[in-house]
């Protein structure tokens, strides 16, 4: 049953106003819905991101969400122009060059939002 259900991402924010400003200014996303509890963004078809305020924001040290993209280089260039900083890694199993990790599955690049959440761009080798 779950294999045919839609999914969405939930991201914590310690300061909802700061987070929504960052998503607007850096990612050019406007909330479709907003309340005191959170903001909901629609992305790519039926995808959603919900950001809510909590003191637990930024405590996870793992990737919270990825965007599947057709051209990672173009997306990174655009986001860098808006002030987004991509991480560089160099440890066993993960090495980036100019912010991009390449493996058998494709290319990925990570950055943090204003709340410390790790977000990702992924360009799969197999067409989406």
XYZ file of N, CA and C in Angstrom:
384
model
N 0.807 -1.204 0.000
C 0.000 0.000 0.000
C 0.850 1.268 0.000
N 1.898 1.308 0.809
C 2.721 2.510 0.850
C 3.502 2.717 -0.440
N 3.734 1.665 -1.182
C 4.512 1.803 -2.418
C 3.823 2.695 -3.441
N 2.523 2.901 -3.308
C 1.808 3.772 -4.246
C 1.391 5.098 -3.598
N 1.819 5.336 -2.370
C 1.475 6.578 -1.671
C 2.512 7.655 -1.946
N 2.056 8.895 -2.027
C 2.953 10.033 -2.204
C 3.677 10.303 -0.892
N 4.842 10.929 -0.985
C 5.613 11.307 0.195
C 5.926 12.801 0.141
N 6.315 13.340 1.297
C 6.787 14.718 1.354
C 7.852 14.823 2.426
N 8.638 15.885 2.368
C 9.735 16.098 3.312
C 9.309 17.051 4.407
N 9.794 16.803 5.622
C 9.535 17.664 6.772
C 10.885 18.124 7.310
N 11.063 19.449 7.400
C 12.316 20.018 7.879
C 12.072 20.873 9.115
N 12.898 20.724 10.145
C 12.760 21.545 11.343
C 13.427 22.905 11.171
N 12.898 23.900 11.865
C 13.474 25.247 11.861
C 13.432 25.797 13.287
N 14.546 26.305 13.778
C 14.519 26.925 15.103
C 13.924 28.337 15.017
N 13.945 28.928 13.832
C 13.356 30.246 13.598
C 12.622 30.183 12.255
N 11.313 30.034 12.309
C 10.507 29.853 11.095
C 10.612 31.049 10.155
N 10.638 32.250 10.694
C 10.769 33.442 9.842
C 12.092 33.444 9.097
N 13.170 33.115 9.797
C 14.481 33.059 9.155
C 14.499 31.977 8.078
N 13.914 30.822 8.391
C 13.900 29.705 7.439
C 13.109 30.060 6.181
N 11.929 30.656 6.335
C 11.132 30.992 5.150
C 11.819 32.082 4.328
N 12.509 33.005 4.987
C 13.266 34.032 4.255
C 14.404 33.384 3.479
N 15.096 32.413 4.087
C 16.194 31.723 3.408
C 15.684 30.951 2.203
N 14.589 30.226 2.356
C 14.021 29.473 1.236
C 13.591 30.414 0.112
N 13.086 31.598 0.463
C 12.704 32.592 -0.545
C 13.945 33.182 -1.216
N 14.888 33.659 -0.408
C 16.038 34.395 -0.934
C 17.068 33.503 -1.630
N 17.296 32.313 -1.125
C 18.327 31.434 -1.678
C 17.779 30.442 -2.703
N 16.614 29.861 -2.417
C 16.075 28.814 -3.289
C 14.930 29.293 -4.178
N 14.519 30.545 -3.999
C 13.436 31.147 -4.786
C 12.123 30.379 -4.636
N 11.852 29.908 -3.417
C 10.619 29.185 -3.136
C 9.723 30.025 -2.232
N 8.467 30.092 -2.586
C 7.461 30.790 -1.780
C 6.518 29.757 -1.188
N 6.108 29.930 0.073
C 5.186 28.966 0.665
C 3.835 28.978 -0.046
N 3.303 27.803 -0.246
C 1.951 27.673 -0.784
C 0.933 27.911 0.329
N 1.351 27.573 1.521
C 0.511 27.640 2.711
C 1.399 28.030 3.877
N 0.955 28.924 4.763
C 1.779 29.301 5.897
C 0.902 29.621 7.093
N 1.361 29.198 8.277
C 0.676 29.496 9.534
C 1.739 29.724 10.595
N 1.321 29.964 11.829
C 2.282 30.120 12.920
C 3.057 28.831 13.159
N 2.480 27.689 12.817
C 3.113 26.394 13.056
C 4.142 26.023 11.993
N 3.920 26.467 10.748
C 4.844 26.059 9.707
C 4.509 26.624 8.346
N 5.317 26.234 7.374
C 5.130 26.678 5.986
C 5.248 25.464 5.078
N 4.370 25.416 4.081
C 4.384 24.298 3.127
C 4.713 24.836 1.746
N 5.659 24.161 1.106
C 6.105 24.521 -0.234
C 5.779 23.384 -1.185
N 5.327 23.710 -2.363
C 5.134 22.695 -3.396
C 6.320 22.772 -4.342
N 6.843 21.596 -4.659
C 7.951 21.514 -5.612
C 7.649 20.388 -6.581
N 8.060 20.505 -7.795
C 7.973 19.456 -8.797
C 6.770 18.538 -8.727
N 5.677 18.927 -9.307
C 4.498 18.064 -9.352
C 3.828 17.943 -8.008
N 3.801 16.727 -7.478
C 3.114 16.482 -6.211
C 4.056 16.420 -5.017
N 5.246 16.984 -5.143
C 6.195 16.983 -4.027
C 5.941 18.181 -3.123
N 6.183 17.999 -1.829
C 6.024 19.064 -0.844
C 7.226 19.096 0.072
N 7.436 20.264 0.652
C 8.351 20.441 1.777
C 7.536 21.149 2.849
N 7.563 20.626 4.057
C 6.911 21.293 5.180
C 7.981 21.676 6.182
N 8.043 22.963 6.535
C 9.007 23.451 7.518
C 8.227 23.864 8.760
N 8.645 23.362 9.907
C 7.963 23.701 11.151
C 8.987 24.136 12.205
N 8.514 24.934 13.158
C 9.410 25.466 14.173
C 9.567 24.489 15.332
N 10.823 24.249 15.718
C 11.151 23.365 16.839
C 12.566 23.666 17.314
N 12.811 23.426 18.578
C 14.156 23.623 19.133
C 15.127 22.553 18.647
N 14.642 21.481 18.023
C 15.500 20.387 17.559
C 16.129 20.639 16.190
N 15.865 21.771 15.596
C 16.358 22.046 14.242
C 17.875 21.989 14.171
N 18.368 21.452 13.065
C 19.795 21.440 12.793
C 20.600 20.445 13.598
N 19.945 19.559 14.341
C 20.684 18.603 15.167
C 21.024 17.326 14.416
N 20.329 17.035 13.327
C 20.629 15.828 12.545
C 21.866 16.084 11.687
N 22.758 15.144 11.659
C 23.988 15.284 10.882
C 23.929 14.442 9.612
N 22.749 14.259 9.092
C 22.543 13.457 7.889
C 21.753 14.267 6.861
N 21.702 13.764 5.652
C 20.926 14.415 4.598
C 19.448 14.317 4.935
N 18.778 15.452 4.968
C 17.359 15.493 5.303
C 16.478 15.421 4.059
N 16.985 15.911 2.930
C 16.154 15.984 1.736
C 17.019 16.188 0.504
N 16.599 15.626 -0.618
C 17.291 15.816 -1.899
C 16.322 16.253 -2.980
N 16.832 17.045 -3.888
C 16.119 17.361 -5.123
C 16.743 16.539 -6.240
N 15.935 15.893 -7.050
C 16.413 15.216 -8.256
C 16.455 16.250 -9.366
N 17.623 16.426 -9.963
C 17.800 17.468 -10.979
C 18.356 16.867 -12.262
N 18.111 17.551 -13.372
C 18.609 17.106 -14.673
C 20.039 17.572 -14.943
N 20.413 18.738 -14.404
C 21.732 19.320 -14.674
C 22.287 19.897 -13.367
N 23.024 19.080 -12.638
C 23.518 19.494 -11.324
C 24.436 20.707 -11.419
N 25.262 20.772 -12.466
C 26.167 21.911 -12.634
C 25.424 23.223 -12.767
N 24.375 23.238 -13.585
C 23.589 24.456 -13.781
C 22.856 24.844 -12.501
N 22.311 23.868 -11.793
C 21.605 24.154 -10.535
C 22.569 24.723 -9.500
N 23.751 24.123 -9.395
C 24.741 24.606 -8.433
C 25.192 26.023 -8.768
N 25.435 26.285 -10.032
C 25.851 27.623 -10.450
C 24.786 28.659 -10.079
N 23.523 28.318 -10.346
C 22.426 29.234 -10.026
C 22.357 29.475 -8.515
N 22.417 28.407 -7.722
C 22.319 28.547 -6.272
C 23.537 29.257 -5.686
N 24.706 28.980 -6.206
C 25.901 29.702 -5.748
C 25.750 31.199 -5.999
N 25.145 31.555 -7.118
C 24.887 32.958 -7.422
C 23.950 33.617 -6.428
N 23.184 32.810 -5.711
C 22.255 33.307 -4.702
C 22.831 33.172 -3.289
N 24.112 32.755 -3.203
C 24.771 32.687 -1.909
C 24.786 31.326 -1.224
N 24.318 30.292 -1.900
C 24.338 28.954 -1.316
C 25.761 28.400 -1.402
N 26.232 27.833 -0.294
C 27.582 27.278 -0.216
C 27.486 25.758 -0.181
N 28.174 25.111 -1.098
C 28.171 23.647 -1.165
C 29.337 23.094 -0.362
N 29.093 21.972 0.291
C 30.106 21.333 1.141
C 31.083 20.535 0.299
N 32.299 20.440 0.791
C 33.293 19.557 0.205
C 33.633 18.495 1.239
N 33.707 17.251 0.790
C 34.001 16.121 1.664
C 35.178 15.342 1.103
N 35.955 14.768 2.003
C 37.049 13.893 1.609
C 37.275 12.879 2.724
N 36.520 11.802 2.681
C 36.705 10.700 3.607
C 36.325 9.416 2.897
N 36.696 8.269 3.447
C 36.431 7.001 2.749
C 34.968 6.874 2.319
N 34.781 6.623 1.040
C 33.442 6.452 0.497
C 32.780 7.719 -0.010
N 33.374 8.879 0.267
C 32.776 10.128 -0.212
C 33.858 11.190 -0.401
N 34.074 11.551 -1.649
C 35.006 12.625 -1.979
C 34.333 13.517 -3.009
N 34.350 14.803 -2.747
C 33.767 15.749 -3.692
C 34.860 16.503 -4.422
N 34.523 16.963 -5.620
C 35.364 17.871 -6.382
C 34.486 19.050 -6.766
N 34.879 20.239 -6.310
C 34.085 21.447 -6.525
C 32.659 21.258 -6.004
N 32.535 20.509 -4.890
C 31.237 20.312 -4.255
C 30.442 19.132 -4.770
N 30.943 18.395 -5.761
C 30.173 17.305 -6.377
C 30.822 15.956 -6.098
N 30.023 15.027 -5.604
C 30.453 13.633 -5.435
C 29.881 12.831 -6.595
N 30.711 11.986 -7.183
C 30.279 11.160 -8.308
C 30.471 9.698 -7.936
N 29.441 8.886 -8.206
C 29.546 7.438 -7.989
C 28.784 6.722 -9.097
N 28.589 5.418 -8.955
C 27.900 4.632 -9.980
C 26.452 5.072 -10.195
N 25.862 5.703 -9.194
C 24.461 6.118 -9.277
C 24.286 7.481 -9.949
N 25.311 8.322 -9.884
C 25.212 9.659 -10.466
C 26.053 10.662 -9.706
N 25.568 11.901 -9.645
C 26.289 12.991 -8.992
C 25.401 13.596 -7.907
N 26.036 14.007 -6.802
C 25.313 14.649 -5.704
C 26.132 15.783 -5.126
N 25.443 16.774 -4.571
C 26.082 17.912 -3.914
C 25.229 18.311 -2.717
N 25.888 18.648 -1.597
C 25.184 18.954 -0.354
C 25.423 20.389 0.072
N 24.406 20.962 0.732
C 24.487 22.296 1.317
C 23.576 22.328 2.535
N 23.774 23.336 3.384
C 22.933 23.482 4.560
C 22.011 24.674 4.394
N 20.804 24.549 4.943
C 19.889 25.682 4.956
C 20.195 26.567 6.161
N 19.412 27.592 6.370
C 19.653 28.530 7.468
C 19.525 27.880 8.833
N 18.882 26.723 8.905
C 18.633 26.056 10.184
C 19.601 24.916 10.456
N 20.545 24.682 9.549
C 21.525 23.627 9.730
C 21.129 22.281 9.160
N 19.989 22.217 8.452
C 19.573 20.973 7.812
C 20.432 20.727 6.577
N 20.836 19.483 6.380
C 21.618 19.111 5.205
C 20.679 18.775 4.051
N 20.804 19.535 2.961
C 19.991 19.352 1.769
C 20.908 18.936 0.625
N 20.327 18.357 -0.402
C 21.130 17.736 -1.440
C 20.509 17.945 -2.827
N 21.368 18.057 -3.804
C 20.971 17.969 -5.212
C 21.518 16.666 -5.723
N 20.732 15.918 -6.479
C 21.189 14.648 -7.047
C 20.817 14.582 -8.516
N 21.799 14.271 -9.342
C 21.588 14.034 -10.769
C 21.856 12.554 -11.011
N 20.794 11.733 -11.094
C 21.001 10.303 -11.308
C 21.519 10.022 -12.708
N 22.300 8.944 -12.848
C 22.760 8.524 -14.162
C 21.596 8.052 -15.026
N 20.607 7.460 -14.401
C 19.423 6.987 -15.102
C 18.419 8.125 -15.184
N 17.867 8.404 -16.352
C 16.889 9.496 -16.476
C 15.735 9.332 -15.505
N 15.246 10.479 -15.003
C 14.167 10.466 -14.000
C 12.825 10.191 -14.632
